[in-house]
Coordinates of C-alpha atoms in Angstrom, one line a residue:
Chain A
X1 CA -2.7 76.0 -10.7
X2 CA 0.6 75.7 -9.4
X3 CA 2.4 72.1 -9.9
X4 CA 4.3 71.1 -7.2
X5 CA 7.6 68.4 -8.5
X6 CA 7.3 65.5 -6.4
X7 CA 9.5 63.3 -8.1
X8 CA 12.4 65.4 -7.0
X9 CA 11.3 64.8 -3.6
X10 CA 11.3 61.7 -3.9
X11 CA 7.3 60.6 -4.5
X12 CA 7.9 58.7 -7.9
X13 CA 5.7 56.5 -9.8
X14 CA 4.5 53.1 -7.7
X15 CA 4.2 53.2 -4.1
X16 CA 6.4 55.2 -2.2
X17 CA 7.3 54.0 1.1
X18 CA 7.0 56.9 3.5
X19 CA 6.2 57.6 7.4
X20 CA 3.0 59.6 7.3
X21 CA 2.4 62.1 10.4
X22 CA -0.9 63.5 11.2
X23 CA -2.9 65.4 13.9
X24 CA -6.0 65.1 15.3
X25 CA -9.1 67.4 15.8
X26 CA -7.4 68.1 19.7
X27 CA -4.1 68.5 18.1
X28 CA -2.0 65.0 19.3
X29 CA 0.2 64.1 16.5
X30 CA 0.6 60.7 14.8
X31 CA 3.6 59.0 12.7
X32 CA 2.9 55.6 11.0
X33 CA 4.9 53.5 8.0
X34 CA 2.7 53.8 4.8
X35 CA 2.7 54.0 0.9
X36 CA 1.5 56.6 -1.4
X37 CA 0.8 55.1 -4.4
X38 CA 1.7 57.2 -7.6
X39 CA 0.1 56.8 -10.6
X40 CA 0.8 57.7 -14.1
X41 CA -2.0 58.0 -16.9
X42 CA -1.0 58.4 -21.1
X43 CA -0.4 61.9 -20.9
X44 CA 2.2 62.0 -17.9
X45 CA -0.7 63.6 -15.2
X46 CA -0.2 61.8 -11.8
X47 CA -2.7 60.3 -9.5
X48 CA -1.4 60.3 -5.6
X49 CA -3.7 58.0 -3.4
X50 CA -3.5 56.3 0.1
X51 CA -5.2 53.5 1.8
X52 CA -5.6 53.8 5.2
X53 CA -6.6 50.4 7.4
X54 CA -9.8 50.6 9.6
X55 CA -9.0 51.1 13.1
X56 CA -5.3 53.2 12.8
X57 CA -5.0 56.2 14.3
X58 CA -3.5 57.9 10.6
X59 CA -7.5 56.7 9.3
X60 CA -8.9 58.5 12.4
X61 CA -6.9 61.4 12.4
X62 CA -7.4 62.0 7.9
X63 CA -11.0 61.6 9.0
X64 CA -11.3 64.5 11.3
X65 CA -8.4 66.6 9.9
X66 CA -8.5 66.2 6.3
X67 CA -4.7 66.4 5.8
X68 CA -1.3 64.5 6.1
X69 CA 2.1 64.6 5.4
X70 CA 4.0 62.7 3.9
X71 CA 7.7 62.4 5.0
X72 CA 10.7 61.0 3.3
X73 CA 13.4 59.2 5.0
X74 CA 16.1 56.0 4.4
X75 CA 16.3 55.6 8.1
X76 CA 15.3 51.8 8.9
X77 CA 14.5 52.5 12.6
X78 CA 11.9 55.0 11.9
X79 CA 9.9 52.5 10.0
X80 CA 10.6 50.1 13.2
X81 CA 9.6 52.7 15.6
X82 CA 6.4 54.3 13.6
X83 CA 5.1 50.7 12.9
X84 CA 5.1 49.6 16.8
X85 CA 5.3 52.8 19.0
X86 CA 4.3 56.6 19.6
X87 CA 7.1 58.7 18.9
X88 CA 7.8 61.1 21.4
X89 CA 7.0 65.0 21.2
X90 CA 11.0 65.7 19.7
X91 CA 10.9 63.6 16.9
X92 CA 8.2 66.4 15.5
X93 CA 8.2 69.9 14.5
X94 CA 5.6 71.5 12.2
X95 CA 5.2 72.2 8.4
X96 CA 2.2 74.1 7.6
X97 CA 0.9 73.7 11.0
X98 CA 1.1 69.9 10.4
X99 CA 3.3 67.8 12.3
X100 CA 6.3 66.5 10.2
X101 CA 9.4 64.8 11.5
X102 CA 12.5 66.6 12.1
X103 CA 15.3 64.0 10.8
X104 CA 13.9 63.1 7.2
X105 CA 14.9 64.4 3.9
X106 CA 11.7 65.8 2.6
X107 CA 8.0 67.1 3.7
X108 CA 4.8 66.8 1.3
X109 CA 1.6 68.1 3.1
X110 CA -1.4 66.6 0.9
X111 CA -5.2 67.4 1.3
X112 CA -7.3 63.7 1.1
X113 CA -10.6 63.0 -0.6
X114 CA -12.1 60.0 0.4
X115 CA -12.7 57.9 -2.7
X116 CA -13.6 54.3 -1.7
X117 CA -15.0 52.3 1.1
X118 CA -13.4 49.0 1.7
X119 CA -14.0 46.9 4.4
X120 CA -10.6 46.5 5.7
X121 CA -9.5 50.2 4.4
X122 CA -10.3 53.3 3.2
X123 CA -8.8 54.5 -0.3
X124 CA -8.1 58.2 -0.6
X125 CA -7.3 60.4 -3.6
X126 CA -4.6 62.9 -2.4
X127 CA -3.7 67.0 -3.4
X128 CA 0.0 68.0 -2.6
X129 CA -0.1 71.2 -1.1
X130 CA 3.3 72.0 -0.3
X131 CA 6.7 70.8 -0.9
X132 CA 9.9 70.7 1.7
X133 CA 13.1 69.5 -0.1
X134 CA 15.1 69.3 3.4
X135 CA 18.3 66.9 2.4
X136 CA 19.8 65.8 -0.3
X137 CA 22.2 62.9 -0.7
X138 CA 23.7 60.0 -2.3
X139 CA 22.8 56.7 -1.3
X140 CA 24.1 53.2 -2.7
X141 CA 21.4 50.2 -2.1
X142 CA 21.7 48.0 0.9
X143 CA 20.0 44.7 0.7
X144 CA 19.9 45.4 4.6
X145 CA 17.7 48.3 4.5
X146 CA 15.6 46.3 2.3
X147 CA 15.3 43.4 4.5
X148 CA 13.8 45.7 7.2
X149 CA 11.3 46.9 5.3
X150 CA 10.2 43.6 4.3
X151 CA 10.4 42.3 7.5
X152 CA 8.4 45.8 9.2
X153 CA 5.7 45.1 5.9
X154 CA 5.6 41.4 8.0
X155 CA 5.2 42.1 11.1
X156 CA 2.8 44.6 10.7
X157 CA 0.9 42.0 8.6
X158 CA 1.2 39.6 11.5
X159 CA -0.2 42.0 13.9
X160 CA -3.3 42.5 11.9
X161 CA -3.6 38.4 11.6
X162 CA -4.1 36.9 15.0
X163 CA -4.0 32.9 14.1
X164 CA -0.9 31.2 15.8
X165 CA -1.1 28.7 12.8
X166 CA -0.3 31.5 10.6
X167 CA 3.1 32.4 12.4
X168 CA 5.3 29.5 11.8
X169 CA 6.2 30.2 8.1
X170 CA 6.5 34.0 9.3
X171 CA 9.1 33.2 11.8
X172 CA 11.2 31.7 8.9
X173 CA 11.1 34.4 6.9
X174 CA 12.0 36.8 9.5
X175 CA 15.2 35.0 9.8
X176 CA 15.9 35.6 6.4
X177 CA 15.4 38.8 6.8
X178 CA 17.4 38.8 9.8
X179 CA 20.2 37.1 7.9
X180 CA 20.3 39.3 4.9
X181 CA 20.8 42.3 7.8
X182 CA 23.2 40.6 9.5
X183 CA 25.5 40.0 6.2
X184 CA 24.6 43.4 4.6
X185 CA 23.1 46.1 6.8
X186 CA 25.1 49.1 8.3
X187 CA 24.3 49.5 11.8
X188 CA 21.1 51.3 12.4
X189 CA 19.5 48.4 9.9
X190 CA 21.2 46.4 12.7
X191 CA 19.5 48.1 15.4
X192 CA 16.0 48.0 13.7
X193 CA 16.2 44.8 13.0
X194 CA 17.0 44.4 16.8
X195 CA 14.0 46.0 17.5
X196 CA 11.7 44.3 15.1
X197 CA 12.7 40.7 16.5
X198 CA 12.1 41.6 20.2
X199 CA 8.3 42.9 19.1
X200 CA 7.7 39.9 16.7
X201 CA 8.8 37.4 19.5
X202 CA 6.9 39.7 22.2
X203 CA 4.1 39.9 19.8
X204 CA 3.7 36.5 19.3
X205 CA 3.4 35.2 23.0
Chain B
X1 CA 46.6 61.2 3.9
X2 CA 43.9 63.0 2.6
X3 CA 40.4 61.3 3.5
X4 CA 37.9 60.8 1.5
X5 CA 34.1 60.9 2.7
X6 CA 32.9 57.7 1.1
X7 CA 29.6 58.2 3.0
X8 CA 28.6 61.6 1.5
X9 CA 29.6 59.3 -1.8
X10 CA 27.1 56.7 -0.7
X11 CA 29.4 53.9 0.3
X12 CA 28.0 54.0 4.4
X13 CA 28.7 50.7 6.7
X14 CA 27.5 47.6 5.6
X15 CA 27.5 46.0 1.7
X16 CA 26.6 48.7 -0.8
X17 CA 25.2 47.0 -4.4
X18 CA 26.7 49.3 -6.1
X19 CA 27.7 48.7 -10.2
X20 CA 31.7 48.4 -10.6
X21 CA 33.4 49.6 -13.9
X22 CA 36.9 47.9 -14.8
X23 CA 39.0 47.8 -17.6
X24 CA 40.9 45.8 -19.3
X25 CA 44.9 45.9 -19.9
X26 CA 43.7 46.3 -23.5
X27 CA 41.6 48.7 -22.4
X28 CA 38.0 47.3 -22.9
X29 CA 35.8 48.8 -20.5
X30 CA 33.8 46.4 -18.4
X31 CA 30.6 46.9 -15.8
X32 CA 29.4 44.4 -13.2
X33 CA 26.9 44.5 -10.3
X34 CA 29.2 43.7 -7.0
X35 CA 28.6 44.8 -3.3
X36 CA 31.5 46.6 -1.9
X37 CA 31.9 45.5 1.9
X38 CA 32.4 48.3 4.2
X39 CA 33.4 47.9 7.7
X40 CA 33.8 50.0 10.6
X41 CA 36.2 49.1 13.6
X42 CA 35.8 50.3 17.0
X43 CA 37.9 53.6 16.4
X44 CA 35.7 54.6 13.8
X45 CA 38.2 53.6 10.4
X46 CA 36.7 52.0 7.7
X47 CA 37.9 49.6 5.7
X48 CA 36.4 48.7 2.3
X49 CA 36.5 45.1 0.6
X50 CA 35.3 43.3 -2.2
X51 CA 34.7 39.6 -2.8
X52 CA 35.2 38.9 -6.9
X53 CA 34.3 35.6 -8.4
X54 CA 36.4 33.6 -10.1
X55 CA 35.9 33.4 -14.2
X56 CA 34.4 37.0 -13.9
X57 CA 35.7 39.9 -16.2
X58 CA 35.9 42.4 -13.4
X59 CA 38.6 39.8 -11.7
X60 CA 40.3 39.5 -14.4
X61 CA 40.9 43.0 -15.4
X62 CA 41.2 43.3 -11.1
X63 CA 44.3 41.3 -11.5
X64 CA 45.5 43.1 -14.8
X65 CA 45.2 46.6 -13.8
X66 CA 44.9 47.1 -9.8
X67 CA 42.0 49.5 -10.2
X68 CA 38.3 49.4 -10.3
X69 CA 35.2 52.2 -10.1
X70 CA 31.8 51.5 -7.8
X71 CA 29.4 53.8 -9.6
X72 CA 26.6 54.8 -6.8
X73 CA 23.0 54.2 -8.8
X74 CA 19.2 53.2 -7.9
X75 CA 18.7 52.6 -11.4
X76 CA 17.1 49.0 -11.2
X77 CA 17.7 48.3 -14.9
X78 CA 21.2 49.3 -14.9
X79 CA 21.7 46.8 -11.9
X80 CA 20.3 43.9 -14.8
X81 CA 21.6 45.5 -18.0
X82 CA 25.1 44.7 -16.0
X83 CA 24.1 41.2 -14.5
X84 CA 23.6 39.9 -17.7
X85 CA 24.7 42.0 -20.7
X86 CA 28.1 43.5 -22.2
X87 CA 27.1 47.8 -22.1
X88 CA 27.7 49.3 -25.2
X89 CA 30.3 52.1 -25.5
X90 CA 28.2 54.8 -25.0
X91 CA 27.4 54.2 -21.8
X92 CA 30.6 54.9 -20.8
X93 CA 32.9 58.0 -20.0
X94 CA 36.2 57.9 -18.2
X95 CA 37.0 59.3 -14.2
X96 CA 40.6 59.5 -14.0
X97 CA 41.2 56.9 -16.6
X98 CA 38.9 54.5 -15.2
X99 CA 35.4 53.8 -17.2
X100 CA 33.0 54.8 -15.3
X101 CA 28.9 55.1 -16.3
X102 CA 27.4 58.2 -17.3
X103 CA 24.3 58.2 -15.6
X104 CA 25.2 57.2 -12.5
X105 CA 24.9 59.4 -9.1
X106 CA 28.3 58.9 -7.6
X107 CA 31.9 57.6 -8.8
X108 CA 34.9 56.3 -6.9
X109 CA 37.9 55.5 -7.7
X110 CA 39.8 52.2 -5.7
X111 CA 42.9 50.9 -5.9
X112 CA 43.0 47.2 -4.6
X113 CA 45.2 44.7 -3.1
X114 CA 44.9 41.1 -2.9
X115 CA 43.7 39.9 0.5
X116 CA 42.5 36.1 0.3
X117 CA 42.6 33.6 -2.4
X118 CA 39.2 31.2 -2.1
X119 CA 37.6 28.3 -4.1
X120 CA 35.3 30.6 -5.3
X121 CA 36.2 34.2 -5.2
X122 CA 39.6 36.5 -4.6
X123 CA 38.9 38.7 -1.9
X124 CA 40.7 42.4 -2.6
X125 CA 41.5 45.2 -0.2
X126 CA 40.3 48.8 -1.7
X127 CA 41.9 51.8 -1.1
X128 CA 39.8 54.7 -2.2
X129 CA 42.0 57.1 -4.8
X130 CA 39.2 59.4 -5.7
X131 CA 35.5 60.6 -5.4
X132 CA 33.0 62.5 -7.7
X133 CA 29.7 63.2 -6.8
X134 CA 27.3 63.9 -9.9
X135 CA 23.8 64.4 -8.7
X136 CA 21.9 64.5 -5.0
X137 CA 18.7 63.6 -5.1
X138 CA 16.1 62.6 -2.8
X139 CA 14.0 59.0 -3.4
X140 CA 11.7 57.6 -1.3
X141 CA 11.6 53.6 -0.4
X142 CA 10.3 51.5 -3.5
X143 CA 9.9 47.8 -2.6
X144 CA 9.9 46.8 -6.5
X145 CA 13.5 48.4 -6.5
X146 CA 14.4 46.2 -3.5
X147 CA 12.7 43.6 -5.1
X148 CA 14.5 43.6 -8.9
X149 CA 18.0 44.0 -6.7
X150 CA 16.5 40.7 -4.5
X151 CA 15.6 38.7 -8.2
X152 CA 19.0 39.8 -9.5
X153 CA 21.0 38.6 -6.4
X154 CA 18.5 35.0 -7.5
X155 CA 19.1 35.2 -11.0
X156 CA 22.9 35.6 -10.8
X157 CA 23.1 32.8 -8.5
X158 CA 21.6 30.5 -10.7
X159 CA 23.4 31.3 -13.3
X160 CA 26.2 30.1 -11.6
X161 CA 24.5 27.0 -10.0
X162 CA 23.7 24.5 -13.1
X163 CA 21.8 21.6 -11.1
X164 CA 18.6 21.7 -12.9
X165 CA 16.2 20.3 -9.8
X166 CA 17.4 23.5 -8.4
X167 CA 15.3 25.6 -10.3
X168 CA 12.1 24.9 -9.1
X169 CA 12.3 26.8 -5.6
X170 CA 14.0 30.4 -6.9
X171 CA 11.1 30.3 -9.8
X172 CA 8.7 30.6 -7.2
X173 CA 10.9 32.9 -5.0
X174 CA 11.3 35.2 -8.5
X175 CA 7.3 34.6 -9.3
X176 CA 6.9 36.8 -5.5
X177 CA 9.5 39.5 -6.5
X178 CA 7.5 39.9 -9.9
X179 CA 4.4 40.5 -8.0
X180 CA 6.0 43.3 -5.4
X181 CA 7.3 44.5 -8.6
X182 CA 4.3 44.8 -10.4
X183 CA 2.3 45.9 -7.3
X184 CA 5.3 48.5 -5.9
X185 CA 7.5 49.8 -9.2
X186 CA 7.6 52.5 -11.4
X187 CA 8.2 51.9 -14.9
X188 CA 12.2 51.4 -14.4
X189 CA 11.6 48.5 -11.9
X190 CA 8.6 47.1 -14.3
X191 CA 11.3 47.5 -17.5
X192 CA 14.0 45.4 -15.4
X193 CA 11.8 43.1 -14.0
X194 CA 10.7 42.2 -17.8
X195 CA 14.4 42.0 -18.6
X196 CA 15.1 39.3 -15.8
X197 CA 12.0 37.3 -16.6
X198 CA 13.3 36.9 -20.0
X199 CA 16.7 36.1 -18.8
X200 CA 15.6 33.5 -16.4
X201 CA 13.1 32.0 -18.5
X202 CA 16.4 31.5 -21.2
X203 CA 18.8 30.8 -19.0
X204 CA 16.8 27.6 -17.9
X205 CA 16.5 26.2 -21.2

């Protein structure tokens, strides 16, 4: 068996945040925020597995397919824009006749086996089957890029929940979020953010 | 003037938390978590700040020597190793003259120049002098990295705050970054997050 290196493409242990892209059976493709979670036993072997929510078009799509791809990226406005919205036919091209997207740094096509039946998800056990190393850089942290994806990991959250009680203490700490962007976030953590509030206030009416 | 691409270094628009080496006029090497502040105006320059705190070592060799290093890292237990502890000799090599870390992916050089004088912090002008870039890698999202940067940003603060009746509050606030830690990390993020704990739960003796 071949062993394909994950870690240098960025999959290490935890959960890796990633946008997965999929297809379905007719061949529309799919891009949606999510986290492969990496597992590692005693002996260093790793575990890759996926939940998928009930009701998502990535759930629908592994159901008929059987694949996905993983696909590495810093960009805060992809995770904006995969959360709420299609993405438009440019923003793919193919990797092993899956759709990947063009603009991130790496492509991991995994096989899924279907492992447990939850009622709000489904857990899957996943097989890399190919590796695409397409960037590599040198990135400082920025408490701004972190901010979005807390905020995104909220408003998706919110989304799912549809009580109005429940959105008062959301609301405040979306503004921190907001506020962490505003102090330390370059600018396209300024325009996700941007985007996020105008969905979460839209969202909310 | 030659330019140097501070971007491909991993110093991009915004704050990047990036861990600065000094040293002293003596020549004792010194490392510090600090954001470096990067602006961009509407012709495109960039101009790179810092804000250093008062009764802090990497001011005070600031002042003594005019130079400091921002080692580029996603190492979380570096970022609390230098929040709270004096790094022993071997961690260090020398860029240029300057102590820089080891294992770090990027180092640059920056001269500095006094800007603003406040209660709390001196606020220096850098100028970059020169850039080495060590490794590229690729890394995907980890919210238990964003989150041990988050409880460092808390625990640093409070360290500096000594009002007891304020310690309530950011224990519960570091109680939800152990969790994404815990749920989210790899075994760097769960190895700093132990370190903090320990740190915090001393520090509010």
């Amino acid at each position: 068996m071949r062993m394909l290196d994950l870690e240098a493409a960025g999959i290490g242990e935890g959960i890796s945040e990633v946008i997965v892209t999929t297809k379905s059976a007719a061949g529309m493709p799919n891009a949606a925020p999510i986290g492969i979670i990496t597992t590692v036993d005693d002996d260093g072997a790793r575990t890759h597995q996926v939940k998928l929510y009930r009701g998502s078009q990535t759930l629908a799509n592994v159901l008929e397919t059987g694949t996905l791809a993983a696909n590495v990226t810093t960009d805060a406005v992809l995770f904006v824009e995969t959360a709420f919205d299609d993405l438009s036919a440019e923003y793919f091209t193919e990797f092993f006749g899956i759709p990947v997207l063009r603009k991130t740094t790496a492509w991991i096509i995994f096989t899924s086996e279907l492992v447990e039946e939850k009622e709000v998800y489904l857990r899957f056990q996943l097989c890399p089957q190919a590796v695409k190393i397409n960037r590599k850089e040198v990135k400082a942290i920025n408490r701004g890029l972190n901010a979005v994806i807390e905020a995104t990991v909220l408003a998706t959250r919110l989304r799912i929940s549809t009580e109005k009680r429940e959105r008062e203490e959301p609301r405040k700490e979306l503004e921190r979020y907001a506020a962490i962007v505003a102090k330390c976030g370059g600018w396209r953590e300024r325009e996700a953010m941007g985007m996020l509030k105008e969905k979460f206030l839209h969202g909310a009416e």
